[in-house]
C-alpha cells in the first residue's frame, strides 16, 4: 500500500515536472528559429540586444582609464554585442581594424602575449591596384580573427580621400570610388571566407577628422552620389559585408546615424545590403531616430540607451515593428559568428606566416616616384657602405595611430632591414641617430607620460637633428651611397596640419647637406618616403636621385624596403591619389580644417549644427573637382598624377580592343615587358563621355587590372570589364543615374596623365532611378 502510494506520487510528480518543463522550456537560438526566438524575447531583452555591451569601464583602453575592459572576452576589443543566456544568445566580439586585429597585447595574470600582425595601411593596399593582394591581406587577417576569437573586424576604412590632409587617409584607399570600392570588396571577401565578419566604415562622407563628431558636410547631390556614396555602393555590390558602420558626422543637416534615407533607402532598398548597421562609437545621438533609421546596433552602448528604447516603445514613440526588424537582423548576424557556433580559439596565430605575407605583399603597393639612371635596385655588393640619414630611418613607421593601429610585436626599422640584406651601415651615424632616438623617446615620455610614436595621439614627425656640413662630407667620404628617410604620421581624432604637407626647414637642410656632400664625391642619394599620405616632393626630387614611396608598410617594414632596394622584390605600386605640387592647388583645401584640436571643449557636447567654417559646417564647394577628376579636367600641373608609378622595368601596351555584349563591355589590351627586369604593370581604363546634358570630368576611371609577373619580353593580354551602368552620371533633376547614348572614348593608360591608346565605342542610353534622399536642407 505504502509502495503503491509512493509510486503514484512519483508518477504524479514526474508529470508535473515535465509539464512545467514544457511550459518553461526556453527556446535556444538556432539558424532556423530566429522568428521563434524573436517572439520569445521580452521588450527588455530586445532593447538589450540593440545596444552594444561594454565590459568594465572604458572601451578606449587608454592608460588613464582605471579598468579598461575588465572581464572582457577579448581584452582590448572595441566592443561586443549583448548576451541573453536564457535564449542561447552569446556575446559576440567586435575589434578594430583595419590594419590588423586591434586587441591588447597583454592580459592580467599571464605572461603570454597576444600580439597581432600589423598589416600595411589601406592606402598601400590600394596602391597595389591588385584585388588579389587585397584579398590575400584580408585572408591573413581573417585567420588571425579566428585565432583570437574576434567575430567582426571594424574595417575596412574606406572614406574617399577628398583632401590630402584628412588625418585618417592612411586607413582609407583612394580618391577614386572604383578603386576604393573594388579593393574594399576583395579585402572583405578575403576576411569573410574565414566565417567572420567585416564592418566597412565610416558610412558616409566622413572625410575629415576635425570636429568629426559634429561636422555637417554640405554636399551637392552629384558629388554625393558619384563620389562619396559610390565607393560604398561598388563595395556592397561586389561583396556581402556582415555589417556596416555609420559615421559620426551630419550629411546635409542630418546625422548619418539617424538617417533613414541613408541607412534604409539608399543602403538597403537601392543597393540590396542585408547585414546590420552599427553606429560608430558614440552614445550621443537620438536613440528613437536611430532605431527608426535602421541603425541596428548602437555602440559602444550604455544602459541609458536600453532604457530609452524600452520607454520609447511603451510611449509609442518607437515602433515595435522597427525594433523587431533590427533585432531580427542582429540575430541573423549572431548565428553566423564563430562565437555562436562554439568555435575554439587557439590564441596562437601563425605570426611568422602572416609576417611573410606582409613582407612580400608590401612591395606590391610601394611606388617608385623617381629613379634616375636606374639607380635602384642595387645589391649590397655594389654599394656596401650606406650612410643612413633621417630620424625616421631609425624608428620606421609601420602604420598610423588611433583605432587603426595594431599592437604588433615589432616594426623592423631600416637599420635592421638593411643590415639583414648585407649592407654595412655607417657606425658614426648609427650612434648619433641612436642617441637622438632615445632622447626623443625620453622627451616624449616626460611630456605625455607615454612614448608617442606608436601610441594613440601621434607626433606627426620627429624633427631632424641639426648636422654640420663636415658630418655630411665625412659621411660621403666613408660611404658608397646615402639613404635618407622623410617620415610623417597621422591618426584618428585630428587632421594633418597643413604645414605638415611641406618639407620642413630642418628636413630641407638635411636633404641639401647630404646632396651637396655626396654629389661632390660622385655618389648618389636615395630618398625613402615613410608617410601615410601626400607630401611636398619638389625639394626631395631636387636633392635625391631616386625616391621610393613605401607608405607605412606594416611590421616587416625595413625588410620589405630592403627587399625592394636590393631587387629581391620590385615596387609595382601606383598612386591611388594625386600628389599635388602645393596643397593650395587642391580645390577642397579652401574648405578643409587646419589646426583643429580634438581636445577643444568648444566642440564637445554639441549636437546642433554650428556654422564655424570647415569645422561646424564644411561646404563641399569643389563639387566633383576631387583628385584627378579636377587636375585632368583643368589640365593643372601635379607633382605626380593619380595612377603614376615607375618600376624597375618598362611596359608597352598594344592591340587595344573593346566589345559590348548586352550591358557588359570587355576591353582588352596586351602588355609587354620591354625592359630588362621582371615586373608587374597596373593598367587603367579611363573613359571620356560624349557631350550631353551634364558637364563631366574629362575622363574617369571605369576599370583597372594588373598583370602577373612578366619576365623581360613576356606579354599578357588583360581583360578589363565594366557595365553600361558604370558609365552613368547622376542627374539631380531626374534623381537618376543616366548613361547617355553616343560615342565614348576608352583610354588605356599607365596613369591618369599617361594615355597609351584610345578606342571609341558606343554607349547605350539607360536610366536608373534612385530613391531621392539626403537632399540639402
Ligand atoms: C572610430 C572607429 C572605430 C571605433 C571603435 C571610433 O572612434 O571612428 O573607426 O572603429 O572608434 O574603436
XYZ file of N, CA and C and ligand atoms in Angstrom, residues 59-60 78-79 95-97 154-155 168 171-172 201-202 206 209 212 245 248 280-281 403-404 456 492, ligand 1:
87
model
N 36.040 51.576 -23.262
C 36.397 50.804 -24.439
C 37.675 51.314 -25.089
N 38.166 52.444 -24.604
C 39.341 53.022 -25.261
C 40.643 52.356 -24.854
N 37.171 46.596 -29.277
C 36.442 47.859 -29.156
C 35.049 47.678 -28.562
N 34.431 46.541 -28.779
C 33.065 46.383 -28.263
C 32.562 44.962 -28.408
N 36.210 44.014 -32.974
C 37.527 44.624 -32.715
C 37.967 45.474 -33.903
N 38.695 46.568 -33.602
C 39.322 47.332 -34.689
C 40.380 46.445 -35.285
N 40.832 46.709 -36.356
C 40.762 47.310 -37.606
C 41.124 48.762 -37.895
N 36.432 45.837 -37.381
C 35.833 47.140 -37.695
C 36.637 47.784 -38.825
N 36.400 47.335 -39.992
C 37.085 47.820 -41.175
C 36.550 47.087 -42.382
N 42.919 60.506 -41.241
C 42.770 59.060 -41.350
C 42.887 58.555 -42.780
N 44.238 55.117 -43.471
C 43.386 53.931 -43.338
C 42.544 53.725 -44.593
N 42.381 54.802 -45.364
C 41.464 54.757 -46.496
C 42.208 54.359 -47.766
N 33.646 51.124 -43.106
C 33.308 52.339 -42.384
C 33.957 53.530 -43.050
N 33.614 54.774 -42.811
C 32.534 55.204 -41.929
C 31.473 55.760 -42.859
N 32.585 60.888 -44.161
C 33.437 61.188 -43.009
C 34.840 61.490 -43.561
N 38.762 64.610 -39.925
C 38.731 64.263 -38.509
C 38.355 65.477 -37.668
N 34.922 65.762 -36.079
C 34.230 64.701 -36.815
C 32.893 64.312 -36.191
N 29.454 50.285 -40.712
C 29.467 51.253 -39.609
C 29.052 52.636 -40.111
N 30.083 59.443 -37.799
C 29.700 60.389 -36.745
C 28.998 61.648 -37.281
N 29.094 54.273 -35.378
C 30.450 54.470 -34.882
C 30.314 54.698 -33.376
N 31.431 54.752 -32.686
C 31.433 54.638 -31.220
C 30.953 55.920 -30.515
N 42.525 54.001 -33.499
C 41.914 52.672 -33.535
C 42.478 51.848 -34.693
N 42.999 52.535 -35.712
C 43.552 51.846 -36.875
C 44.965 51.326 -36.654
N 48.397 56.440 -28.967
C 47.146 56.927 -29.524
C 47.237 58.273 -30.243
N 43.778 58.999 -35.898
C 42.388 59.308 -35.603
C 42.256 60.502 -34.665
C 36.433 55.191 -34.765
C 36.108 53.888 -35.465
C 36.452 52.734 -34.559
C 35.705 52.889 -33.249
C 35.972 51.789 -32.268
C 35.784 55.256 -33.401
O 36.161 56.391 -32.718
O 35.995 56.265 -35.549
O 36.792 53.801 -36.678
O 36.140 51.535 -35.193
O 36.067 54.117 -32.648
O 37.238 51.871 -31.756
